[in-house]
Coordinates of C-alpha atoms in Angstrom, one line a residue:
Chain O
M1 CA 108.2 6.3 118.7
R2 CA 108.6 4.4 122.0
L3 CA 107.2 5.7 125.3
L4 CA 110.7 6.2 126.5
T5 CA 111.1 8.9 123.9
H6 CA 107.6 10.2 124.8
N7 CA 108.8 10.4 128.4
M8 CA 111.7 12.6 127.5
L9 CA 110.1 15.0 125.1
S10 CA 108.2 18.2 125.8
S11 CA 106.8 21.1 123.7
N12 CA 109.5 23.7 123.6
I13 CA 107.5 26.4 122.0
K14 CA 108.6 29.9 123.1
G15 CA 106.5 31.0 126.0
V16 CA 105.1 27.6 126.8
T17 CA 105.8 26.8 130.5
N18 CA 104.2 23.4 130.9
G19 CA 104.7 21.4 127.8
F20 CA 105.0 18.0 129.4
P21 CA 103.5 15.4 129.1
L22 CA 102.6 15.7 125.4
R23 CA 99.1 14.2 124.7
I24 CA 99.2 11.3 122.4
E25 CA 96.9 11.1 119.3
I26 CA 96.8 7.6 117.9
E27 CA 96.5 6.5 114.3
K28 CA 98.5 3.4 114.3
V29 CA 100.2 1.6 117.2
V30 CA 102.6 -1.3 116.6
E31 CA 104.6 -3.6 119.0
K32 CA 108.2 -4.2 118.3
Q33 CA 110.3 -6.6 120.3
V34 CA 113.4 -5.3 122.1
D35 CA 116.0 -7.4 123.9
F36 CA 115.3 -7.4 127.6
N37 CA 118.1 -5.7 129.6
A38 CA 117.5 -5.4 133.4
D39 CA 120.4 -3.2 134.1
F40 CA 119.3 -0.7 131.4
L41 CA 115.8 -0.6 132.9
R42 CA 117.2 -0.1 136.5
N43 CA 119.4 2.8 135.2
M44 CA 116.5 4.4 133.3
F45 CA 114.0 4.0 136.1
P46 CA 114.9 7.0 138.4
K47 CA 114.9 9.2 135.2
I48 CA 111.4 8.4 134.2
E49 CA 108.4 10.5 135.0
W50 CA 106.2 7.6 136.2
K51 CA 102.8 9.3 136.0
A52 CA 103.5 10.3 132.4
L53 CA 104.5 6.8 131.5
V54 CA 101.4 5.2 133.1
G55 CA 99.2 7.7 131.3
A56 CA 101.0 7.2 127.9
A57 CA 100.7 3.5 128.3
H58 CA 97.0 3.8 129.1
T59 CA 96.4 5.8 125.9
L60 CA 98.1 3.0 124.0
G61 CA 95.9 0.5 125.7
Y62 CA 98.4 -1.1 128.1
V63 CA 97.0 -1.0 131.6
E64 CA 99.4 -3.4 133.5
L65 CA 101.6 -0.7 135.0
P66 CA 100.8 0.3 138.7
E67 CA 99.9 3.9 139.3
E68 CA 102.4 4.3 142.1
V69 CA 105.7 2.6 142.2
E70 CA 108.4 2.0 144.8
P71 CA 112.0 1.6 143.7
S72 CA 112.0 -1.8 145.6
R73 CA 109.7 -3.1 142.8
L74 CA 112.8 -3.2 140.6
D75 CA 113.8 -6.4 142.2
S76 CA 110.8 -8.2 140.7
E77 CA 111.3 -9.7 137.3
D78 CA 107.6 -9.6 136.6
F79 CA 107.6 -5.8 137.2
L80 CA 110.6 -5.3 135.1
R81 CA 109.0 -7.2 132.2
K82 CA 106.0 -4.9 132.3
F83 CA 108.1 -1.8 132.6
H84 CA 110.2 -3.1 129.7
H85 CA 107.1 -3.6 127.5
A86 CA 105.7 -0.2 128.2
L87 CA 108.8 1.7 127.9
L88 CA 110.4 0.1 124.9
E89 CA 108.1 -2.2 123.0
L90 CA 105.0 -0.1 122.4
H91 CA 105.4 2.1 119.4
L92 CA 103.3 5.0 118.1
E93 CA 103.9 4.5 114.4
E94 CA 101.5 7.1 113.1
G95 CA 99.7 9.9 115.0
A96 CA 100.8 13.0 116.8
L97 CA 102.1 14.4 120.1
V98 CA 100.0 17.4 121.2
C99 CA 101.3 20.3 123.4
P100 CA 99.1 20.3 126.6
E101 CA 99.2 24.1 126.7
T102 CA 98.7 25.3 123.1
G103 CA 97.3 22.3 121.4
R104 CA 100.0 22.5 118.8
R105 CA 100.4 19.0 117.1
F106 CA 103.8 17.5 116.5
P107 CA 103.2 14.8 113.9
V108 CA 104.6 11.4 114.3
S109 CA 105.0 9.6 111.0
K110 CA 106.9 6.3 110.3
G111 CA 107.6 6.3 114.0
I112 CA 109.5 9.5 114.0
P113 CA 108.3 12.5 115.8
N114 CA 108.8 15.8 114.2
M115 CA 109.7 18.3 117.0
L116 CA 110.8 21.2 114.7
L117 CA 109.2 24.4 115.5
H118 CA 107.7 26.9 113.0
E119 CA 109.3 30.4 112.6
D120 CA 106.9 32.1 114.9
E121 CA 107.4 29.5 117.7
V122 CA 111.1 29.8 118.4
Chain K
M1 CA 152.8 -5.8 134.2
W2 CA 154.4 -4.6 130.9
Y3 CA 153.2 -5.8 127.6
L4 CA 154.5 -5.3 124.1
C5 CA 151.7 -3.5 122.2
V6 CA 152.1 -3.5 118.4
F7 CA 149.8 -1.2 116.4
F8 CA 148.7 -1.0 112.9
H9 CA 150.6 1.8 111.1
R10 CA 147.5 3.8 110.8
L11 CA 145.8 6.8 112.4
L12 CA 148.8 7.3 114.6
D13 CA 147.3 9.9 116.8
Y14 CA 144.4 7.6 117.8
R15 CA 146.3 4.5 118.8
K16 CA 147.3 5.2 122.4
A17 CA 144.1 7.1 123.1
E18 CA 142.1 4.0 122.1
V19 CA 144.1 1.7 124.4
E20 CA 143.8 4.2 127.3
S21 CA 140.0 4.4 126.8
L22 CA 139.7 0.6 126.7
A23 CA 141.9 0.2 129.7
Q24 CA 139.5 2.4 131.5
L25 CA 136.6 0.3 130.3
F26 CA 138.1 -3.1 131.2
S27 CA 139.8 -2.2 134.5
N28 CA 136.3 -2.0 136.0
E29 CA 137.3 0.6 138.5
D30 CA 135.3 3.7 139.2
Q31 CA 138.3 5.8 139.8
E32 CA 139.1 9.1 138.1
Y33 CA 140.7 8.7 134.7
Q34 CA 144.2 7.8 134.9
C35 CA 146.8 7.8 132.2
L36 CA 148.6 4.5 131.4
Q37 CA 152.4 4.3 131.5
W38 CA 154.0 3.8 128.1
R39 CA 157.6 3.2 127.1
L40 CA 159.2 2.9 123.7
P41 CA 161.7 0.2 122.6
L42 CA 165.3 1.2 122.2
H43 CA 165.8 3.6 119.3
H44 CA 162.2 3.7 118.4
H45 CA 160.4 6.8 117.2
P46 CA 157.1 7.8 119.1
D47 CA 155.2 7.1 115.9
S48 CA 156.7 3.6 115.6
P49 CA 154.1 0.7 115.8
F50 CA 156.0 -0.8 118.7
H51 CA 155.2 0.3 122.2
F52 CA 155.4 -1.1 125.8
V53 CA 152.4 -0.6 128.0
D54 CA 151.9 -1.2 131.6
L55 CA 148.5 -2.9 132.3
P56 CA 147.0 -4.3 135.5
S57 CA 146.6 -7.9 134.2
E58 CA 146.7 -10.2 131.2
D59 CA 143.0 -10.4 131.2
V60 CA 142.7 -6.7 130.8
A61 CA 145.4 -6.8 128.1
K62 CA 143.5 -9.4 126.3
S63 CA 140.1 -7.6 126.5
I64 CA 141.7 -4.4 125.3
A65 CA 143.4 -6.0 122.3
N66 CA 140.4 -8.0 121.2
R67 CA 138.0 -5.0 121.5
S68 CA 140.4 -2.5 119.9
I69 CA 140.5 -1.5 116.2
L70 CA 144.2 -0.3 116.0
V71 CA 146.1 -2.8 118.1
K72 CA 147.6 -5.5 115.9
G73 CA 148.6 -7.5 118.8
M74 CA 149.3 -7.4 122.5
Y75 CA 152.2 -9.8 123.6
E76 CA 153.9 -11.1 126.6
L77 CA 157.5 -10.3 125.7
W78 CA 159.9 -13.2 126.2
G79 CA 162.9 -11.4 124.8
E80 CA 164.2 -8.6 122.7
G81 CA 167.5 -7.7 121.3
G82 CA 169.5 -5.9 118.6
S83 CA 170.7 -9.1 117.1
Y84 CA 169.7 -12.8 117.3
E85 CA 172.4 -13.5 119.8
E86 CA 171.1 -10.9 122.1
L87 CA 167.6 -12.2 121.6
E88 CA 168.6 -15.7 122.5
E89 CA 170.3 -14.7 125.7
C90 CA 167.3 -12.6 126.6
I91 CA 164.9 -15.4 126.0
R92 CA 167.1 -17.9 128.0
N93 CA 167.1 -15.5 130.9
Y94 CA 163.2 -15.1 130.9
P95 CA 162.0 -17.0 134.0
D96 CA 161.0 -20.6 133.3
E97 CA 157.8 -20.4 135.4
R98 CA 156.6 -17.8 132.8
K99 CA 157.6 -19.9 129.9
L100 CA 156.9 -23.5 130.7
P101 CA 153.2 -23.5 131.0
Y102 CA 153.0 -22.5 127.4
L103 CA 155.5 -25.0 126.2
D104 CA 153.7 -28.0 127.7
S105 CA 153.5 -31.2 125.8
N106 CA 149.8 -31.4 125.8
S107 CA 149.4 -28.0 124.1
T108 CA 149.5 -26.9 120.5
F109 CA 151.3 -23.9 119.2
K110 CA 152.4 -21.8 116.2
I111 CA 155.2 -19.4 115.6
N112 CA 154.6 -16.5 113.2
V113 CA 157.4 -14.4 111.7
D114 CA 156.6 -10.8 111.1
T115 CA 158.6 -7.8 109.9
F116 CA 157.8 -4.1 109.7
G117 CA 159.0 -2.2 106.9
K118 CA 160.4 -5.0 104.8
V119 CA 159.4 -8.4 103.4
I120 CA 161.4 -11.6 103.9
S121 CA 161.1 -14.8 102.0
L122 CA 159.3 -17.8 103.3
Q123 CA 162.6 -19.7 103.3
K124 CA 164.2 -17.1 105.5
Q125 CA 161.1 -17.2 107.8
T126 CA 161.6 -20.9 108.2
Q127 CA 165.3 -20.4 109.0
R128 CA 164.3 -17.8 111.6
I129 CA 161.9 -20.2 113.3
Q130 CA 164.4 -23.0 113.3
G131 CA 166.8 -20.7 114.9
L132 CA 164.6 -20.6 117.9
S133 CA 165.4 -24.3 118.7
Y134 CA 166.9 -23.3 122.0
I135 CA 163.4 -22.8 123.3
P136 CA 162.2 -26.2 124.6
F137 CA 158.9 -26.3 122.7
K138 CA 157.2 -29.7 123.8
G139 CA 153.7 -29.1 122.3
R140 CA 152.5 -30.0 118.8
V141 CA 152.4 -27.6 116.1
N142 CA 149.0 -26.6 114.8
L143 CA 149.0 -23.9 112.1
K144 CA 145.2 -23.6 111.9
N145 CA 144.0 -23.3 115.4
P146 CA 146.9 -23.4 117.9
E147 CA 146.3 -22.8 121.7
H148 CA 149.4 -20.6 121.9
K149 CA 150.7 -18.2 119.2
F150 CA 154.3 -17.0 119.4
W151 CA 155.5 -14.1 117.3
L152 CA 159.0 -13.2 116.1
M153 CA 159.0 -9.6 115.0
E154 CA 161.8 -7.8 113.3
T155 CA 162.1 -4.1 112.6
D156 CA 164.8 -2.5 110.6
D157 CA 164.9 0.2 108.0
Y158 CA 161.3 0.9 108.7
G159 CA 161.8 4.5 108.1
A160 CA 162.3 4.2 104.5
S161 CA 158.9 3.0 103.4
N162 CA 156.8 4.3 106.2
G163 CA 158.0 7.9 106.7
L164 CA 159.6 7.4 110.1
P165 CA 163.0 8.5 110.7
P166 CA 165.6 5.8 110.0
M167 CA 166.5 3.3 112.8
V168 CA 169.9 3.3 114.4
Q169 CA 169.8 -0.4 115.0
K170 CA 167.4 -3.1 114.3
R171 CA 165.3 -4.5 117.0
I172 CA 164.0 -8.1 117.3
F173 CA 161.0 -9.1 119.6
F174 CA 159.9 -12.5 120.6
G175 CA 156.7 -12.9 122.5
R176 CA 153.5 -14.8 123.2
E177 CA 150.3 -13.3 121.7
I178 CA 147.6 -12.3 124.1
G179 CA 145.1 -10.8 121.8
G180 CA 144.7 -8.7 118.7
A181 CA 142.1 -6.6 116.9
D182 CA 139.3 -8.2 115.0
R183 CA 139.6 -6.2 111.8
K184 CA 137.1 -8.4 110.1
L185 CA 134.6 -6.0 111.5
L186 CA 135.7 -3.4 109.1
P187 CA 135.0 -5.2 105.8
T188 CA 131.6 -6.3 107.3
Y189 CA 130.6 -2.7 108.2
Q190 CA 132.5 -0.9 105.4
L191 CA 130.5 2.0 103.9
K192 CA 130.4 0.6 100.4
S193 CA 128.5 -2.4 101.6
R194 CA 125.9 -0.2 103.2
T195 CA 122.5 0.5 101.6
Y196 CA 121.7 3.9 102.9
L197 CA 124.5 6.5 102.7
G198 CA 124.8 10.2 103.1
P199 CA 127.5 12.5 101.8
T200 CA 129.1 12.7 105.3
A201 CA 128.5 9.2 106.6
M202 CA 131.2 8.2 109.1
D203 CA 133.8 5.8 107.9
A204 CA 133.4 2.4 109.7
E205 CA 136.8 2.3 111.2
M206 CA 136.5 5.8 112.6
A207 CA 133.0 5.1 113.9
F208 CA 134.3 2.1 115.8
L209 CA 137.2 4.2 117.2
M210 CA 134.6 6.8 118.4
A211 CA 132.5 4.1 120.1
N212 CA 135.6 2.8 121.8
Q213 CA 136.5 6.4 122.9
A214 CA 132.9 6.6 124.3
L215 CA 133.3 3.4 126.3
V216 CA 130.3 1.9 124.7
T217 CA 129.1 -1.3 126.4
P218 CA 125.9 -3.4 126.4
G219 CA 122.9 -1.6 127.9
K220 CA 124.4 1.9 127.8
L221 CA 122.3 4.6 126.2
V222 CA 124.2 6.5 123.4
Y223 CA 122.9 9.7 121.7
D224 CA 123.9 11.3 118.4
P225 CA 122.3 14.7 117.9
F226 CA 123.4 14.8 114.3
V227 CA 122.5 11.3 113.4
G228 CA 122.2 11.5 109.6
T229 CA 122.3 8.0 108.2
G230 CA 123.2 6.5 111.5
S231 CA 126.7 5.6 110.7
I232 CA 128.0 6.4 114.2
L233 CA 125.2 4.8 116.0
I234 CA 125.7 1.5 114.0
A235 CA 129.2 1.1 115.7
A236 CA 127.7 1.8 119.1
A237 CA 124.9 -0.7 118.5
H238 CA 127.4 -3.3 117.4
F239 CA 129.0 -3.0 120.9
G240 CA 125.5 -3.6 122.4
A241 CA 124.5 0.0 123.2
M242 CA 121.0 1.2 123.1
T243 CA 121.0 4.1 120.6
M244 CA 119.1 7.3 120.0
G245 CA 119.5 9.8 117.3
A246 CA 118.2 13.1 116.2
D247 CA 118.5 15.2 113.0
I248 CA 117.1 18.4 111.8
D249 CA 116.5 17.0 108.3
I250 CA 113.4 14.9 108.3
R251 CA 114.0 13.4 104.9
V252 CA 117.1 11.8 106.2
V253 CA 115.9 10.3 109.4
R254 CA 112.3 9.4 108.3
D255 CA 112.2 8.7 104.5
G256 CA 115.7 7.8 103.4
R257 CA 115.5 6.6 99.9
G258 CA 112.6 4.2 100.3
P259 CA 111.2 1.5 102.6
D260 CA 114.4 -0.7 102.3
C261 CA 116.9 2.1 102.3
N262 CA 116.7 4.2 105.4
V263 CA 118.4 4.5 108.8
W264 CA 116.3 1.5 110.1
S265 CA 117.3 -0.7 107.2
N266 CA 121.0 0.1 107.8
F267 CA 120.7 -1.5 111.3
K268 CA 118.7 -4.3 109.9
Q269 CA 121.2 -5.0 107.3
Y270 CA 123.8 -5.9 110.0
G271 CA 121.3 -7.6 112.3
L272 CA 121.7 -4.9 114.9
P273 CA 119.0 -3.8 117.3
M274 CA 117.1 -0.8 116.0
P275 CA 117.7 2.5 117.5
I276 CA 115.5 3.1 120.6
A277 CA 114.5 6.5 119.1
L278 CA 115.0 8.6 116.1
L279 CA 113.5 12.0 116.0
R280 CA 113.6 15.2 114.1
A281 CA 114.8 17.9 116.4
D282 CA 116.9 20.9 116.4
N283 CA 120.1 20.8 118.5
N284 CA 119.7 24.6 119.0
L285 CA 116.3 24.2 120.6
P286 CA 116.3 20.6 121.9
P287 CA 112.8 19.4 122.8
W288 CA 113.7 17.7 126.1
R289 CA 111.4 18.2 129.1
T290 CA 112.5 20.4 131.9
G291 CA 114.1 18.4 134.7
L292 CA 115.3 15.7 132.3
K293 CA 119.0 15.3 132.9
E294 CA 121.8 12.7 133.2
V295 CA 120.1 10.2 130.9
F296 CA 122.8 9.4 128.3
D297 CA 125.9 7.4 129.0
A298 CA 127.6 8.8 125.9
I299 CA 127.1 11.4 123.2
I300 CA 129.1 10.6 120.1
C301 CA 128.8 12.8 117.0
D302 CA 130.3 14.5 114.0
P303 CA 128.8 18.0 114.1
P304 CA 128.2 19.7 110.8
Y305 CA 130.9 22.4 111.0
G306 CA 130.4 23.7 107.5
V307 CA 133.3 22.0 105.5
R308 CA 131.6 19.2 103.9
A309 CA 128.0 19.9 105.2
G310 CA 126.7 23.0 106.8
G311 CA 124.7 23.0 110.0
R312 CA 121.1 24.2 110.1
K313 CA 118.9 25.4 113.0
S314 CA 115.4 26.6 113.4
G315 CA 114.7 30.2 112.6
G316 CA 115.8 31.6 109.4
R317 CA 114.2 34.8 108.4
K318 CA 113.1 35.8 111.8
L319 CA 116.6 35.8 113.1
M320 CA 118.0 38.1 110.5
K321 CA 117.7 40.9 112.9
G322 CA 116.4 44.2 111.5
V323 CA 116.1 42.8 107.9
I324 CA 112.7 41.3 107.9
G325 CA 110.2 41.4 110.7
P326 CA 109.1 38.3 112.7
Y327 CA 107.4 35.8 110.4
I328 CA 103.9 34.5 111.2
V329 CA 102.7 31.3 109.7
P330 CA 99.1 31.7 108.5
D331 CA 96.8 29.4 110.4
D332 CA 95.5 27.5 107.4
K333 CA 99.0 26.6 106.3
R334 CA 100.2 25.2 109.6
T335 CA 99.7 21.5 109.0
D336 CA 102.0 21.0 106.2
H337 CA 104.2 24.0 106.7
I338 CA 107.9 23.4 106.2
P339 CA 109.7 25.7 108.6
S340 CA 112.6 27.6 107.3
T341 CA 116.0 27.1 108.8
A342 CA 119.1 29.3 109.3
S343 CA 122.7 28.6 109.1
Y344 CA 124.2 27.1 112.2
S345 CA 127.7 28.4 112.9
L346 CA 130.4 26.2 114.3
V347 CA 130.8 28.3 117.5
E348 CA 127.1 28.1 118.2
C349 CA 126.8 24.5 117.3
V350 CA 129.8 23.5 119.6
H351 CA 128.3 25.6 122.4
D352 CA 124.9 23.9 122.2
L353 CA 126.6 20.5 122.0
L354 CA 128.6 21.1 125.2
D355 CA 125.6 22.5 126.9
L356 CA 123.5 19.6 126.0
A357 CA 126.1 17.1 127.0
G358 CA 126.7 18.9 130.3
R359 CA 123.0 18.5 131.0
M360 CA 122.2 15.1 129.6
L361 CA 125.2 13.0 130.2
V362 CA 125.6 10.9 133.4
M363 CA 128.5 11.7 135.7
G364 CA 131.6 10.1 134.2
G365 CA 129.8 9.9 130.8
R366 CA 131.7 10.8 127.7
L367 CA 131.3 13.2 124.9
V368 CA 133.2 12.3 121.8
F369 CA 133.1 14.6 118.7
F370 CA 135.0 16.0 115.9
Y371 CA 136.4 19.5 115.9
P372 CA 137.9 21.1 112.8
V373 CA 141.3 22.7 112.9
L374 CA 143.0 24.9 110.2
S375 CA 146.7 24.1 109.8
E376 CA 147.4 27.7 108.8
D377 CA 146.7 29.1 112.2
D378 CA 149.7 29.1 114.3
N379 CA 147.7 29.2 117.5
V380 CA 145.6 26.3 117.0
D381 CA 147.5 24.2 119.5
N382 CA 145.4 23.2 122.4
H383 CA 142.7 25.6 121.6
F384 CA 139.7 23.4 121.9
P385 CA 136.3 24.2 123.3
E386 CA 135.9 24.0 127.0
H387 CA 133.1 23.5 129.4
P388 CA 133.1 23.6 133.2
C389 CA 131.5 20.2 133.4
F390 CA 134.0 18.5 131.3
K391 CA 137.6 17.4 131.3
L392 CA 139.3 16.9 128.0
I393 CA 141.2 13.6 128.0
A394 CA 142.2 12.9 124.5
T395 CA 142.7 14.7 121.3
S396 CA 143.5 12.8 118.2
E397 CA 144.2 14.5 115.0
Q398 CA 143.5 13.2 111.4
I399 CA 145.1 15.2 108.7
L400 CA 142.7 15.6 105.8
S401 CA 144.4 18.1 103.6
S402 CA 147.4 20.5 103.8
R403 CA 145.0 23.1 105.0
Y404 CA 142.9 21.4 107.6
S405 CA 142.5 18.4 110.0
R406 CA 139.9 17.1 112.2
V407 CA 140.6 16.3 115.7
L408 CA 138.6 13.8 117.7
L409 CA 137.9 15.2 121.2
T410 CA 137.2 12.9 124.0
M411 CA 135.7 14.6 127.1
V412 CA 134.6 13.2 130.4
K413 CA 131.9 14.7 132.5
T414 CA 133.5 15.5 135.8
S415 CA 131.2 18.0 137.5
P416 CA 127.4 18.1 137.6
Y417 CA 125.4 20.5 135.6
T418 CA 124.5 23.3 138.0
E419 CA 121.9 26.1 137.8
D420 CA 124.7 28.7 137.4
I421 CA 126.0 26.8 134.4
A422 CA 122.5 26.6 132.9
E423 CA 122.0 30.3 133.3
A424 CA 125.3 31.1 131.7
A425 CA 124.4 28.9 128.8
R426 CA 121.0 30.5 128.4
L427 CA 122.6 34.0 128.2
K428 CA 125.1 32.7 125.7
H429 CA 122.2 31.3 123.7
L430 CA 120.3 34.6 123.7
D431 CA 123.6 36.3 122.7
F432 CA 124.0 33.9 119.7
K433 CA 120.5 34.7 118.7
E434 CA 121.1 38.4 118.8
N435 CA 124.4 38.2 117.0
H436 CA 123.4 35.6 114.5
L437 CA 125.0 37.3 111.5
K438 CA 128.3 38.1 113.2
W439 CA 128.8 34.4 114.2
L440 CA 127.9 33.3 110.8
E441 CA 130.9 35.3 109.4
D442 CA 133.2 34.2 112.1
G443 CA 132.5 30.6 111.4
N444 CA 133.4 30.7 107.8
L445 CA 135.5 27.6 107.7
H446 CA 134.4 26.4 104.3
S447 CA 136.2 29.2 102.3
A448 CA 139.4 28.8 104.4
V449 CA 139.5 25.2 103.4
F450 CA 138.4 25.3 99.8
S451 CA 139.1 28.8 98.4
P452 CA 142.2 29.1 96.1
T453 CA 145.2 30.4 97.8
D454 CA 145.9 34.1 97.6
P455 CA 149.0 34.6 95.4
Q456 CA 149.8 37.8 97.3
S457 CA 150.2 35.8 100.5
N458 CA 152.2 33.0 98.9
G459 CA 155.5 34.6 99.8
A460 CA 154.5 34.8 103.5
A461 CA 153.3 31.1 103.4
D462 CA 156.6 30.1 102.0
H463 CA 158.5 31.9 104.7
A464 CA 156.3 30.3 107.3
K465 CA 157.2 26.8 105.8
F466 CA 160.7 27.4 106.5
T467 CA 160.3 28.7 109.9
K468 CA 157.7 26.2 111.0
E469 CA 158.5 22.6 111.5
P470 CA 156.7 20.8 108.7
K471 CA 154.3 18.0 109.5
P472 CA 155.8 14.7 108.7
K473 CA 154.8 13.3 105.4
Y474 CA 153.5 10.0 106.6
R475 CA 150.8 11.7 108.6
G476 CA 148.8 11.9 105.4
K477 CA 145.9 10.2 103.8
Y478 CA 147.1 6.7 104.2
V479 CA 148.3 6.6 107.7

């Protein structure tokens, strides 16, 4: 699971009002190379919850992202490279996403988060 | 400028829609969707492979033809006629400034002879080529790798072997090739070469057509909420898109049939970039965070409408209203608990899909999906799902049996997803939950397609056959 995915997901258990961002529990992290595409990054940037991305990257041990960011930074190749790495190249291969409100664990195995709810959660 | 556009005689309903979509893609204009102008050659049937189309420039025509799946060739027409005399006169009258640059002595060229609906011998082909000696070709002939390709195309009697109505008069075209589809893609990606397949994997040709309808280009983000073995996303990834897929069946997306036979390995097999994300999620209760919207450039999918594979959603026992009380999972069983699922009716599935697309597609983004149609219903025409955010721009039917067809719908997001729309969708969602059983019965498409015909109603059906215009035969399996 890339951090882009993490940035899009929340816990959608019935009654949960604040299911984002999901806490990350790590068992195994891998890095996978992805082709760099500046246009894609610029398109995605306004849709990203920056704080959540920085937090998730920290959890995975990547601390190069600035805490606050101005859209003007998108002109900097150096910044885009870091953004690219954090957003697309860090993978949570094994672990879990944990709902911040209820503590429910959504397991991540073989890089695939299982977001399906139990019967009493829908 | 007008170009001669010759199609493969396949998937007749998909051909113009594909060219129109690609024209939108390559015209590079942010204008509202506009229909192209089409014209038929003299005496030709609308289902004929020969069409004229008005395109902004030769570059656009070339890009469209090379990217398409169903365009055999796009040509600058130098002449046409009902006989070779007429053709000669027409070519002679075609302005020299259009012809001479391609007849230059430093260039290489080749002339192809093609016929539709009949075969002519090599000897006759050579005669036909020699008959063009009135065109002042100055360049050298190069059969392998010519700079300019010219085509002499003849059509007569095409009706007999291709199911089209007979021609009144034959028509001959001569033109310079601008571009044509790269059908080599299809053997490369054909399903039988693919390691990991599911029962409803999308045929490669259709997957490419869907990707074209969705205007997939490098750097776009494409989502398939019913990803299965990834067959649709493979086509999108081939055209350079970032792909993302979800499925409710975790065995399909996560495990596949082993370490070298799963969705990832399918992408690896073709040297395509891996999907950005695969996840297990329920389209009925999507796990997207609040406030997330307009992230996908296109959503392409083949929803499970219950003919070959039925849809599932979260719930199951709990939703059977009044039959069994709410089900509580015991705490010690939670970790490895496999949640039960309930049938997901077509109506509900399409509603959820449109709502998801309304929220998650960028403005101008495209939703491309299949919708089943029963041919028995008399009122099926133009009765497709609607959504206030979307404009339906193309419907292409593929007849699958005498009873039902699937129609590829292409929709463009034209209005933003507002709070009113979200609220209406939420109420509808609750309504679906309350009336689960009712919808399940309504969506019983499977039996309509597969159950034996009722002998009682045969008489009525026969009667209907006579009154209703029968569908043309060639619109069958092979076309």
